[in-house]
Short mmCIF file of C-alpha atoms (C1' of nucleotides) and ligand atoms in Angstrom, two decimals:
data_model
loop_
_atom_site.label_atom_id
_atom_site.label_comp_id
_atom_site.label_asym_id
_atom_site.label_seq_id
_atom_site.Cartn_x
_atom_site.Cartn_y
_atom_site.Cartn_z
CA MET A 25 0.00 0.00 0.00
CA THR A 26 2.94 2.36 0.61
CA ASN A 27 0.63 4.94 2.14
CA LYS A 28 2.15 8.32 1.50
CA LEU A 29 1.02 9.60 4.92
CA ASN A 30 1.45 13.14 3.58
CA LEU A 31 1.24 14.66 7.02
CA ASN A 32 -1.22 17.47 6.24
CA ASN A 33 1.63 19.85 5.63
CA LEU A 34 -0.49 22.13 3.50
CA THR A 35 -0.99 25.84 4.10
CA LYS A 36 -4.43 27.34 4.53
CA SER A 37 -4.11 28.81 1.04
CA GLU A 38 -3.16 25.54 -0.60
CA GLU A 39 -6.13 23.88 1.08
CA ASP A 40 -8.50 26.61 -0.07
CA TYR A 41 -7.33 26.29 -3.67
CA LEU A 42 -7.80 22.51 -3.68
CA LYS A 43 -11.28 22.84 -2.21
CA ALA A 44 -12.20 25.48 -4.76
CA ILE A 45 -11.05 23.35 -7.71
CA PHE A 46 -12.97 20.38 -6.33
CA GLN A 47 -16.15 22.40 -5.94
CA LEU A 48 -15.92 23.93 -9.41
CA LEU A 49 -15.39 20.46 -10.85
CA ILE A 50 -18.50 18.92 -9.33
CA GLU A 51 -20.73 21.91 -9.84
CA ASP A 52 -20.18 21.53 -13.56
CA ALA A 53 -18.90 18.02 -14.16
CA SER A 54 -19.00 18.40 -17.93
CA VAL A 55 -17.37 21.80 -18.34
CA LYS A 56 -13.63 21.97 -17.70
CA VAL A 57 -12.23 24.32 -15.08
CA GLY A 58 -9.58 26.79 -16.14
CA ASN A 59 -7.18 29.13 -14.42
CA ASN A 60 -9.21 32.33 -14.84
CA GLN A 61 -12.41 30.68 -13.69
CA LEU A 62 -10.64 29.61 -10.51
CA ALA A 63 -9.30 33.15 -10.05
CA ASP A 64 -12.84 34.53 -10.36
CA TYR A 65 -14.20 32.02 -7.87
CA LEU A 66 -11.52 32.73 -5.29
CA LYS A 67 -11.57 36.49 -5.95
CA VAL A 68 -7.84 36.68 -6.60
CA SER A 69 -5.92 37.57 -9.75
CA PRO A 70 -5.22 35.02 -12.52
CA ALA A 71 -1.53 35.51 -11.81
CA SER A 72 -2.06 34.34 -8.24
CA THR A 73 -3.93 31.20 -9.25
CA ASN A 74 -1.39 30.46 -11.97
CA ASN A 75 1.33 30.60 -9.40
CA MET A 76 -0.46 28.40 -6.88
CA ILE A 77 -1.42 25.86 -9.54
CA LYS A 78 2.27 25.44 -10.35
CA LYS A 79 3.00 24.67 -6.72
CA LEU A 80 0.11 22.25 -6.38
CA LYS A 81 1.21 20.46 -9.56
CA ALA A 82 4.75 20.15 -8.21
CA LYS A 83 3.35 18.69 -4.99
CA GLY A 84 1.23 16.17 -6.87
CA TYR A 85 -2.27 17.46 -6.09
CA VAL A 86 -3.15 18.94 -9.47
CA VAL A 87 -2.61 17.82 -13.06
CA SER A 88 -2.79 20.10 -16.07
CA GLU A 89 -1.00 20.87 -19.30
CA LYS A 90 0.28 24.32 -20.14
CA TYR A 91 -2.68 26.39 -21.33
CA GLY A 92 -4.86 23.40 -20.47
CA LYS A 93 -7.66 22.77 -17.96
CA LEU A 94 -7.29 21.66 -14.35
CA GLU A 95 -7.70 18.22 -12.83
CA LEU A 96 -7.20 16.94 -9.29
CA THR A 97 -5.20 13.82 -8.46
CA GLU A 98 -6.70 11.30 -6.03
CA GLU A 99 -4.57 12.93 -3.34
CA GLY A 100 -5.94 16.34 -4.29
CA LYS A 101 -9.53 15.13 -4.15
CA SER A 102 -8.88 13.51 -0.79
CA VAL A 103 -7.64 16.78 0.69
CA ALA A 104 -10.70 18.60 -0.65
CA VAL A 105 -13.15 16.04 0.70
CA ARG A 106 -11.56 16.13 4.14
CA LEU A 107 -11.93 19.92 4.16
CA ILE A 108 -15.57 19.68 3.13
CA ARG A 109 -16.16 17.11 5.86
CA LYS A 110 -14.67 19.46 8.45
CA HIS A 111 -16.56 22.47 7.11
CA ARG A 112 -19.93 20.73 7.23
CA LEU A 113 -19.39 19.12 10.62
CA TRP A 114 -18.47 22.46 12.15
CA GLU A 115 -21.50 24.13 10.57
CA THR A 116 -23.69 21.42 12.04
CA PHE A 117 -22.13 21.88 15.47
CA LEU A 118 -22.59 25.65 15.37
CA CYS A 119 -26.25 25.34 14.39
CA ASN A 120 -27.27 22.45 16.61
CA TYR A 121 -25.30 23.22 19.78
CA LEU A 122 -24.20 26.85 19.74
CA ASN A 123 -27.37 28.70 18.66
CA PHE A 124 -26.02 29.87 15.32
CA THR A 125 -28.53 30.43 12.52
CA TRP A 126 -27.86 28.85 9.13
CA ASP A 127 -26.72 32.14 7.65
CA GLU A 128 -24.12 32.69 10.41
CA VAL A 129 -22.22 29.43 10.21
CA HIS A 130 -20.37 29.56 6.89
CA ASP A 131 -17.77 32.23 7.66
CA VAL A 132 -16.77 30.68 10.98
CA ALA A 133 -16.63 27.22 9.38
CA GLU A 134 -14.27 28.64 6.75
CA GLN A 135 -11.85 29.26 9.60
CA LEU A 136 -12.52 26.07 11.56
CA GLU A 137 -12.08 23.79 8.54
CA HIS A 138 -8.34 24.53 8.59
CA ILE A 139 -7.73 23.31 12.14
CA LYS A 140 -5.38 20.34 11.91
CA SER A 141 -6.38 17.47 14.18
CA ARG A 142 -7.76 14.15 13.04
CA LYS A 143 -8.99 13.36 16.53
CA LEU A 144 -10.81 16.68 16.90
CA ILE A 145 -13.01 16.21 13.87
CA ASP A 146 -13.69 12.53 14.38
CA GLU A 147 -14.65 13.12 18.00
CA LEU A 148 -16.86 16.05 17.04
CA ASP A 149 -18.56 13.71 14.56
CA ARG A 150 -19.10 11.12 17.28
CA PHE A 151 -20.28 13.74 19.79
CA MET A 152 -23.05 14.77 17.38
CA ASP A 153 -23.83 11.10 16.67
CA PHE A 154 -22.58 11.10 13.08
CA PRO A 155 -24.91 13.58 11.39
CA LYS A 156 -25.60 12.85 7.71
CA LYS A 157 -26.30 16.39 6.47
CA ASP A 158 -25.23 19.93 7.31
CA PRO A 159 -27.66 22.80 8.06
CA HIS A 160 -27.93 23.64 4.37
CA GLY A 161 -28.84 20.09 3.38
CA GLU A 162 -25.42 19.08 2.06
CA VAL A 163 -24.15 15.55 2.67
CA ILE A 164 -21.30 15.19 5.19
CA PRO A 165 -18.50 12.81 4.09
CA ASN A 166 -17.63 10.16 6.71
CA ALA A 167 -14.25 9.64 8.38
CA ASN A 168 -13.02 7.64 5.37
CA GLY A 169 -13.99 10.38 2.96
CA GLU A 170 -16.97 8.44 1.64
CA TYR A 171 -20.25 10.18 0.91
CA SER A 172 -23.36 9.57 -1.15
CA ILE A 173 -24.00 11.83 -4.10
CA ILE A 174 -27.67 12.73 -3.91
CA PRO A 175 -29.01 13.69 -7.33
CA LYS A 176 -30.02 17.32 -7.09
CA ILE A 177 -30.94 19.95 -9.62
CA THR A 178 -31.45 23.68 -9.31
CA LEU A 179 -34.91 25.14 -8.92
CA SER A 180 -34.17 27.19 -12.02
CA SER A 181 -33.97 24.07 -14.19
CA LEU A 182 -37.64 23.15 -13.67
CA SER A 183 -40.68 23.98 -15.84
CA GLU A 184 -44.22 25.15 -15.22
CA GLY A 185 -46.30 22.56 -13.43
CA ASP A 186 -43.34 20.74 -11.93
CA VAL A 187 -43.40 19.94 -8.21
CA CYS A 188 -40.21 19.50 -6.19
CA GLN A 189 -38.83 19.31 -2.69
CA LEU A 190 -36.14 21.65 -1.39
CA ILE A 191 -33.17 19.48 -0.38
CA ALA A 192 -30.25 21.92 -0.12
CA VAL A 193 -29.20 25.54 -0.54
CA ASN A 194 -25.92 27.21 -1.44
CA ASP A 195 -24.32 28.24 1.87
CA GLY A 196 -22.01 30.95 0.55
CA SER A 197 -24.16 34.08 0.96
CA VAL A 198 -25.57 35.39 4.22
CA HIS A 199 -28.03 37.62 2.34
CA PHE A 200 -29.37 34.72 0.31
CA LEU A 201 -29.86 32.46 3.31
CA LYS A 202 -31.67 35.15 5.29
CA TYR A 203 -33.88 35.79 2.28
CA VAL A 204 -34.74 32.08 2.00
CA SER A 205 -35.81 31.94 5.65
CA GLU A 206 -37.72 35.20 5.47
CA ILE A 207 -40.05 34.12 2.71
CA GLY A 208 -40.74 30.93 4.66
CA LEU A 209 -38.81 28.35 2.67
CA ALA A 210 -36.91 25.63 4.54
CA LEU A 211 -35.34 22.24 3.90
CA SER A 212 -38.03 19.75 2.81
CA SER A 213 -40.47 22.45 1.66
CA GLU A 214 -42.58 21.21 -1.25
CA ILE A 215 -42.54 23.74 -4.08
CA LYS A 216 -44.77 23.97 -7.14
CA ILE A 217 -43.69 25.93 -10.21
CA LEU A 218 -46.66 28.06 -11.21
CA GLU A 219 -45.03 30.03 -13.99
CA VAL A 220 -41.65 30.64 -15.60
CA ARG A 221 -41.61 34.13 -17.12
CA GLU A 222 -39.75 34.23 -20.42
CA PHE A 223 -38.88 37.93 -20.14
CA ASP A 224 -36.49 37.74 -17.17
CA LYS A 225 -36.58 34.03 -16.24
CA SER A 226 -38.24 34.90 -12.95
CA ILE A 227 -40.30 32.08 -11.44
CA ARG A 228 -43.65 32.15 -9.66
CA ILE A 229 -43.69 29.42 -7.01
CA LYS A 230 -46.16 28.10 -4.44
CA PHE A 231 -45.28 26.44 -1.12
CA ASP A 232 -47.22 26.09 2.17
CA ASN A 233 -50.06 28.29 0.85
CA THR A 234 -47.55 31.02 0.04
CA ILE A 235 -47.10 32.36 -3.46
CA GLU A 236 -43.84 34.16 -4.28
CA THR A 237 -41.90 35.33 -7.29
CA VAL A 238 -38.17 34.62 -7.20
CA THR A 239 -35.42 35.61 -9.62
CA ARG A 240 -33.36 33.29 -11.77
CA LYS A 241 -30.34 34.06 -9.58
CA PHE A 242 -32.27 33.01 -6.48
CA ALA A 243 -33.48 29.79 -8.14
CA ASP A 244 -29.90 28.94 -9.21
CA ASN A 245 -28.95 28.64 -5.53
CA VAL A 246 -31.82 26.40 -4.48
CA PHE A 247 -31.34 22.66 -4.97
CA VAL A 248 -34.33 20.41 -5.32
CA ASN A 249 -35.49 16.90 -5.91
CA LYS A 250 -38.17 16.70 -8.61
CA VAL A 251 -41.35 15.05 -7.32
CA VAL A 252 -43.79 15.48 -10.21
CA MET B 134 -15.65 56.43 25.66
CA THR B 135 -14.64 56.57 21.98
CA ASN B 136 -14.24 52.81 21.94
CA LYS B 137 -11.54 52.02 19.42
CA LEU B 138 -13.40 48.86 18.34
CA ASN B 139 -10.14 47.65 16.79
CA LEU B 140 -11.88 44.98 14.77
CA ASN B 141 -9.60 42.06 15.65
CA ASN B 142 -7.43 42.77 12.65
CA LEU B 143 -4.43 41.04 14.16
CA THR B 144 -2.51 38.21 12.51
CA LYS B 145 -1.98 34.88 14.24
CA SER B 146 1.65 35.90 14.82
CA GLU B 147 0.80 39.25 16.33
CA GLU B 148 -1.65 37.52 18.68
CA ASP B 149 0.93 34.93 19.71
CA TYR B 150 3.51 37.60 20.50
CA LEU B 151 1.07 39.56 22.66
CA LYS B 152 0.04 36.43 24.54
CA ALA B 153 3.67 35.48 25.11
CA ILE B 154 4.58 38.90 26.50
CA PHE B 155 1.55 38.79 28.79
CA GLN B 156 2.46 35.36 30.10
CA LEU B 157 6.10 36.27 30.68
CA LEU B 158 4.99 39.38 32.55
CA ILE B 159 2.75 37.56 35.03
CA GLU B 160 5.02 34.61 35.54
CA ASP B 161 7.57 37.00 36.94
CA ALA B 162 5.77 40.20 37.86
CA SER B 163 8.88 41.74 39.37
CA VAL B 164 11.45 40.92 36.70
CA LYS B 165 11.23 42.89 33.46
CA VAL B 166 10.81 41.11 30.15
CA GLY B 167 13.31 41.84 27.40
CA ASN B 168 13.57 41.14 23.71
CA ASN B 169 15.88 38.11 23.94
CA GLN B 170 13.82 36.51 26.66
CA LEU B 171 10.78 36.77 24.44
CA ALA B 172 12.74 35.27 21.54
CA ASP B 173 13.77 32.35 23.75
CA TYR B 174 10.20 31.77 24.91
CA LEU B 175 8.77 31.81 21.39
CA LYS B 176 11.68 29.84 19.94
CA VAL B 177 12.43 32.43 17.25
CA SER B 178 15.47 34.63 16.71
CA PRO B 179 15.97 37.93 18.58
CA ALA B 180 15.85 39.66 15.19
CA SER B 181 12.34 38.32 14.64
CA THR B 182 11.05 39.50 17.99
CA ASN B 183 12.73 42.87 17.57
CA ASN B 184 10.93 43.28 14.28
CA MET B 185 7.53 42.26 15.62
CA ILE B 186 7.90 44.44 18.70
CA LYS B 187 8.34 47.44 16.42
CA LYS B 188 5.12 46.64 14.66
CA LEU B 189 3.20 46.08 17.89
CA LYS B 190 4.51 49.39 19.24
CA ALA B 191 3.38 51.17 16.09
CA LYS B 192 -0.07 49.62 16.47
CA GLY B 193 -0.32 50.66 20.11
CA TYR B 194 -0.19 47.28 21.85
CA VAL B 195 3.32 47.45 23.27
CA VAL B 196 5.35 50.19 24.94
CA SER B 197 9.12 50.16 25.32
CA GLU B 198 12.16 52.39 24.99
CA LYS B 199 15.07 51.53 22.76
CA TYR B 200 17.22 48.98 24.58
CA GLY B 201 14.54 48.96 27.28
CA LYS B 202 12.12 46.35 28.62
CA LEU B 203 8.68 45.51 27.29
CA GLU B 204 5.27 46.58 28.56
CA LEU B 205 1.77 45.99 27.25
CA THR B 206 -0.81 48.74 26.84
CA GLU B 207 -4.34 48.12 28.14
CA GLU B 208 -5.27 47.22 24.58
CA GLY B 209 -2.40 44.74 24.40
CA LYS B 210 -3.40 43.11 27.69
CA SER B 211 -6.98 42.88 26.52
CA VAL B 212 -5.97 41.00 23.37
CA ALA B 213 -3.86 38.59 25.43
CA VAL B 214 -6.61 37.90 27.95
CA ARG B 215 -9.14 37.22 25.19
CA LEU B 216 -6.71 34.71 23.68
CA ILE B 217 -6.20 33.01 27.02
CA ARG B 218 -9.96 32.84 27.52
CA LYS B 219 -10.37 31.17 24.14
CA HIS B 220 -7.47 28.79 24.73
CA ARG B 221 -8.79 27.60 28.08
CA LEU B 222 -12.41 27.29 26.97
CA TRP B 223 -11.38 25.15 24.01
CA GLU B 224 -9.19 22.97 26.21
CA THR B 225 -12.14 22.47 28.53
CA PHE B 226 -14.41 21.56 25.63
CA LEU B 227 -11.93 19.05 24.22
CA CYS B 228 -11.49 17.36 27.59
CA ASN B 229 -15.07 17.36 28.78
CA TYR B 230 -16.93 16.65 25.56
CA LEU B 231 -14.52 15.21 22.98
CA ASN B 232 -12.61 12.57 24.99
CA PHE B 233 -9.26 14.34 24.86
CA THR B 234 -6.84 13.74 27.73
CA TRP B 235 -5.25 16.74 29.44
CA ASP B 236 -1.97 16.22 27.64
CA GLU B 237 -3.64 16.25 24.19
CA VAL B 238 -5.54 19.51 24.37
CA HIS B 239 -2.86 22.20 24.35
CA ASP B 240 -1.64 21.92 20.75
CA VAL B 241 -5.14 21.90 19.28
CA ALA B 242 -6.15 24.82 21.53
CA GLU B 243 -3.16 26.74 20.18
CA GLN B 244 -4.85 26.58 16.80
CA LEU B 245 -8.42 27.11 17.99
CA GLU B 246 -7.57 30.20 20.05
CA HIS B 247 -7.02 32.14 16.81
CA ILE B 248 -10.50 31.56 15.38
CA LYS B 249 -12.15 34.96 15.11
CA SER B 250 -15.77 34.95 16.26
CA ARG B 251 -17.08 36.57 19.39
CA LYS B 252 -20.30 34.60 19.20
CA LEU B 253 -18.49 31.28 18.84
CA ILE B 254 -16.55 31.57 22.05
CA ASP B 255 -19.35 33.10 24.12
CA GLU B 256 -21.76 30.39 22.99
CA LEU B 257 -19.19 27.69 23.70
CA ASP B 258 -18.86 29.16 27.19
CA ARG B 259 -22.65 29.06 27.66
CA PHE B 260 -22.89 25.54 26.23
CA MET B 261 -20.48 24.29 28.90
CA ASP B 262 -22.35 26.31 31.55
CA PHE B 263 -19.56 28.83 32.14
CA PRO B 264 -16.73 26.66 33.48
CA LYS B 265 -14.41 28.42 35.95
CA LYS B 266 -11.20 26.48 35.33
CA ASP B 267 -9.52 24.65 32.47
CA PRO B 268 -8.33 21.00 32.62
CA HIS B 269 -4.98 22.10 34.05
CA GLY B 270 -6.54 24.10 36.86
CA GLU B 271 -6.07 27.53 35.29
CA VAL B 272 -8.77 30.18 35.75
CA ILE B 273 -10.85 31.01 32.65
CA PRO B 274 -11.46 34.77 32.12
CA ASN B 275 -15.14 35.65 31.59
CA ALA B 276 -16.66 37.33 28.52
CA ASN B 277 -15.62 40.76 29.83
CA GLY B 278 -12.03 39.65 30.31
CA GLU B 279 -12.37 39.55 34.08
CA TYR B 280 -10.78 36.76 36.08
CA SER B 281 -9.72 36.09 39.64
CA ILE B 282 -6.03 35.74 40.34
CA ILE B 283 -5.71 32.76 42.63
CA PRO B 284 -2.52 32.97 44.68
CA LYS B 285 -0.40 30.02 43.61
CA ILE B 286 3.19 29.10 44.16
CA THR B 287 5.36 26.41 42.64
CA LEU B 288 5.88 23.12 44.42
CA SER B 289 9.62 23.86 44.22
CA SER B 290 9.26 26.88 46.49
CA LEU B 291 8.16 24.83 49.53
CA SER B 292 10.24 23.43 52.38
CA GLU B 293 10.43 20.17 54.28
CA GLY B 294 7.31 19.49 56.30
CA ASP B 295 5.07 21.77 54.26
CA VAL B 296 1.71 20.41 53.09
CA CYS B 297 -0.01 21.75 49.98
CA GLN B 298 -2.75 21.08 47.49
CA LEU B 299 -2.13 20.77 43.76
CA ILE B 300 -4.22 23.49 42.10
CA ALA B 301 -2.74 23.78 38.59
CA VAL B 302 -0.05 22.51 36.24
CA ASN B 303 1.81 24.03 33.31
CA ASP B 304 0.00 22.87 30.17
CA GLY B 305 2.82 23.35 27.69
CA SER B 306 4.48 19.91 27.67
CA VAL B 307 2.79 16.65 26.72
CA HIS B 308 5.58 14.65 28.35
CA PHE B 309 5.23 16.50 31.63
CA LEU B 310 1.45 16.09 31.78
CA LYS B 311 1.62 12.37 31.02
CA TYR B 312 4.26 12.04 33.72
CA VAL B 313 2.07 13.82 36.27
CA SER B 314 -0.84 11.46 35.56
CA GLU B 315 1.35 8.36 35.55
CA ILE B 316 2.69 8.87 39.05
CA GLY B 317 -0.88 9.38 40.25
CA LEU B 318 -0.96 13.11 40.87
CA ALA B 319 -4.10 15.04 39.90
CA LEU B 320 -5.75 18.38 40.58
CA SER B 321 -6.62 18.68 44.30
CA SER B 322 -4.08 16.04 45.38
CA GLU B 323 -2.73 16.83 48.85
CA ILE B 324 1.05 16.72 48.84
CA LYS B 325 3.47 16.63 51.76
CA ILE B 326 7.10 17.64 51.31
CA LEU B 327 9.18 14.95 52.99
CA GLU B 328 12.63 16.15 52.02
CA VAL B 329 14.36 18.73 49.85
CA ARG B 330 17.76 17.42 48.83
CA GLU B 331 20.37 20.14 48.79
CA PHE B 332 22.60 18.39 46.22
CA ASP B 333 20.28 18.58 43.20
CA LYS B 334 17.17 20.27 44.64
CA SER B 335 15.17 17.09 44.07
CA ILE B 336 12.14 16.72 46.34
CA ARG B 337 10.72 13.69 48.09
CA ILE B 338 6.94 14.01 48.28
CA LYS B 339 4.06 11.98 49.67
CA PHE B 340 0.48 11.92 48.36
CA ASP B 341 -2.31 9.29 48.57
CA ASN B 342 0.02 6.79 50.30
CA THR B 343 2.50 7.18 47.43
CA ILE B 344 6.04 8.38 47.95
CA GLU B 345 7.92 9.78 44.96
CA THR B 346 11.03 11.77 44.22
CA VAL B 347 10.63 14.56 41.68
CA THR B 348 13.20 16.88 40.15
CA ARG B 349 13.40 20.62 40.59
CA LYS B 350 12.31 21.04 36.97
CA PHE B 351 9.21 18.93 37.62
CA ALA B 352 8.37 20.88 40.77
CA ASP B 353 8.72 24.19 38.89
CA ASN B 354 5.77 23.21 36.72
CA VAL B 355 3.43 22.20 39.53
CA PHE B 356 1.40 24.99 41.16
CA VAL B 357 0.11 24.57 44.67
CA ASN B 358 -1.76 26.19 47.48
CA LYS B 359 0.08 25.92 50.77
CA VAL B 360 -2.05 24.23 53.44
CA VAL B 361 0.34 23.79 56.36
"C1'" DT C 1 -9.24 32.97 -42.42
"C1'" DA C 2 -7.90 37.11 -40.31
"C1'" DA C 3 -9.06 40.07 -36.44
"C1'" DA C 4 -10.80 40.40 -31.87
"C1'" DA C 5 -11.61 38.58 -27.50
"C1'" DA C 6 -10.71 35.54 -23.88
"C1'" DA C 7 -7.71 32.69 -21.37
"C1'" DG C 8 -3.36 31.73 -19.58
"C1'" DT C 9 1.56 32.94 -18.54
"C1'" DT C 10 5.56 35.60 -17.05
"C1'" DA C 11 8.12 39.27 -14.88
"C1'" DG C 12 8.56 42.30 -11.44
"C1'" DT C 13 6.68 44.41 -6.95
"C1'" DT C 14 4.82 44.32 -2.27
"C1'" DA C 15 3.82 42.71 2.66
"C1'" DT C 16 4.47 39.38 6.34
"C1'" DG C 17 7.34 36.91 9.16
"C1'" DA C 18 10.97 34.03 9.46
"C1'" DC C 19 16.36 33.67 9.22
"C1'" DT C 20 21.88 34.84 9.75
"C1'" DA C 21 25.62 37.87 10.33
"C1'" DA C 22 27.44 41.97 11.91
"C1'" DC C 23 27.24 45.60 15.03
"C1'" DA C 24 26.02 48.69 19.21
"C1'" DA C 25 24.55 49.35 23.91
"C1'" DA C 26 24.09 47.85 28.55
"C1'" DT C 27 25.28 44.96 32.17
"C1'" DT C 28 28.37 42.03 34.80
"C1'" DA C 29 32.86 40.34 36.20
"C1'" DA C 30 37.56 40.77 36.82
"C1'" DT D 72 37.29 50.84 35.74
"C1'" DT D 73 38.43 48.37 32.01
"C1'" DA D 74 37.21 43.94 29.74
"C1'" DA D 75 34.05 40.35 28.84
"C1'" DT D 76 29.50 38.93 28.36
"C1'" DT D 77 24.83 39.55 27.56
"C1'" DT D 78 21.27 42.00 25.38
"C1'" DG D 79 19.33 44.51 21.75
"C1'" DT D 80 19.47 46.43 16.95
"C1'" DT D 81 20.22 46.66 12.02
"C1'" DA D 82 21.00 45.08 7.36
"C1'" DG D 83 20.31 41.83 4.10
"C1'" DT D 84 18.16 37.28 2.61
"C1'" DC D 85 14.44 33.91 1.93
"C1'" DA D 86 9.62 31.83 1.43
"C1'" DT D 87 4.73 32.56 0.93
"C1'" DA D 88 1.07 34.62 -1.27
"C1'" DA D 89 -0.87 38.46 -2.92
"C1'" DC D 90 -0.74 42.27 -6.73
"C1'" DT D 91 -0.24 44.89 -11.72
"C1'" DA D 92 1.35 45.16 -16.30
"C1'" DA D 93 2.86 43.12 -20.27
"C1'" DC D 94 2.93 39.32 -23.06
"C1'" DT D 95 1.55 34.73 -25.48
"C1'" DT D 96 -1.59 31.21 -26.74
"C1'" DT D 97 -6.12 29.68 -27.69
"C1'" DT D 98 -10.75 30.36 -28.91
"C1'" DT D 99 -14.40 32.91 -30.89
"C1'" DT D 100 -16.46 35.99 -34.07
"C1'" DA D 101 -16.89 38.53 -38.13
MN1 LIG E 63 -11.03 27.96 3.79
MN1 LIG E 64 -23.02 24.21 4.41
MN1 LIG E 65 -1.27 30.64 19.35
MN1 LIG E 66 -4.49 24.88 30.04
#
DNA sequence: TAAAAAAGTTAGTTATGACTAACAAATTAA
DNA sequence: TTAATTTGTTAGTCATAACTAACTTTTTTA
């Protein structure tokens, strides 16, 4: 097995880059991820990402050809999944034990995910009795990095008459998450698409006897499971 | 009041330096703390500390004259106490909820103490029902930075015939803490000084029907409350 | 298919926080 | 009170990770 045991000697920055590449790759499994796209996502300059990519390639976490698109090695994916596990476990802890609301947890979890201690995160997992999902509905990978990929589509991809169930939301924006709660939507809400307006792609939806119009941008951040 | 509200914009390094100065200053309230002593304590070069001290002076956390000793401003002390509060609360959490032993908590707490979130630490405090002391017997400052200074002396400062109670131990060394547990000492143990050997300052002690000889170095890291 | 636009790369700069080597000031010992 | 030692400072270097500006390659559009 010659386990490389690569003792987690990665900087916070290196970890953040690997996580970002991983997330861009699953969000759009078909489309390739390039240097500038990564720069956009991380809100740094293309020169910065170019530089970091070189380092991550040298360390064996990333594969790419010059002027080509980015791929992660198994080692690279493993680092990313462990970060996501930590991020989601901490978010769950903050929500379920420390009175944080779902819009408050992300920024603190961004810090906590970089704490280096295998025992800490596995014990936190045990303490919470191995939760399966984080406060935003995302699946939490287990201690071996395994996790089920639940088929989910965005609310914006549905058509008039479709009925779906809200199973997850994008956790990156405080404003978005507050907005979701304010209009009364929550995980498991059943949503019916009343109308998709061609003009601006805004969508008229019904849930729990509430009727609301949401923008395309809003619907892009809501993940659902189609029911009808 | 013109509260400066200095939004916690300190780096991990700046925080560590302020905490180190604070700890050196209370450990030896009479003796002044100098640049090289700080370098020794932090295990960096005197050039590094000299450089950082300049920055902390410019930012208003440290006061000192050229070639003179170091002092902390009120702002500097406040940063240090908040760090110590976070460090001790995390250690308590790790021990009491996540199955860590008292020798395992320090290194992880060194990382966790730098997480920036007022709500996180105050909620953690509430969750544990406002513990008063950390696993090593040290007092935890409250949310306003207030804490009682319990008079404590080192075991090494006692004389033959004295009786004392173990109230705290230095939490910096894993080896030391394991050693303390192994010989059967714990917080609240009542210790009698049987003999102080002039030759090497080693001390023969008795506690719980156990008789042990400990070195001067060991006794320097054990804090007690003199009983007789 | 040639021009324009987008994507990616390189060079050079900056800030932080380490380091060593050389030097200056202060303290201690002879 | 001079000399030796300790303490503190400065200058110059390095690594990390950001930046801008200029350039090259690839892709798209006309
Ligand atoms: Mn991060
Ligand atoms: Mn989440
Ligand atoms: Mn620290
Ligand atoms: Mn402690």
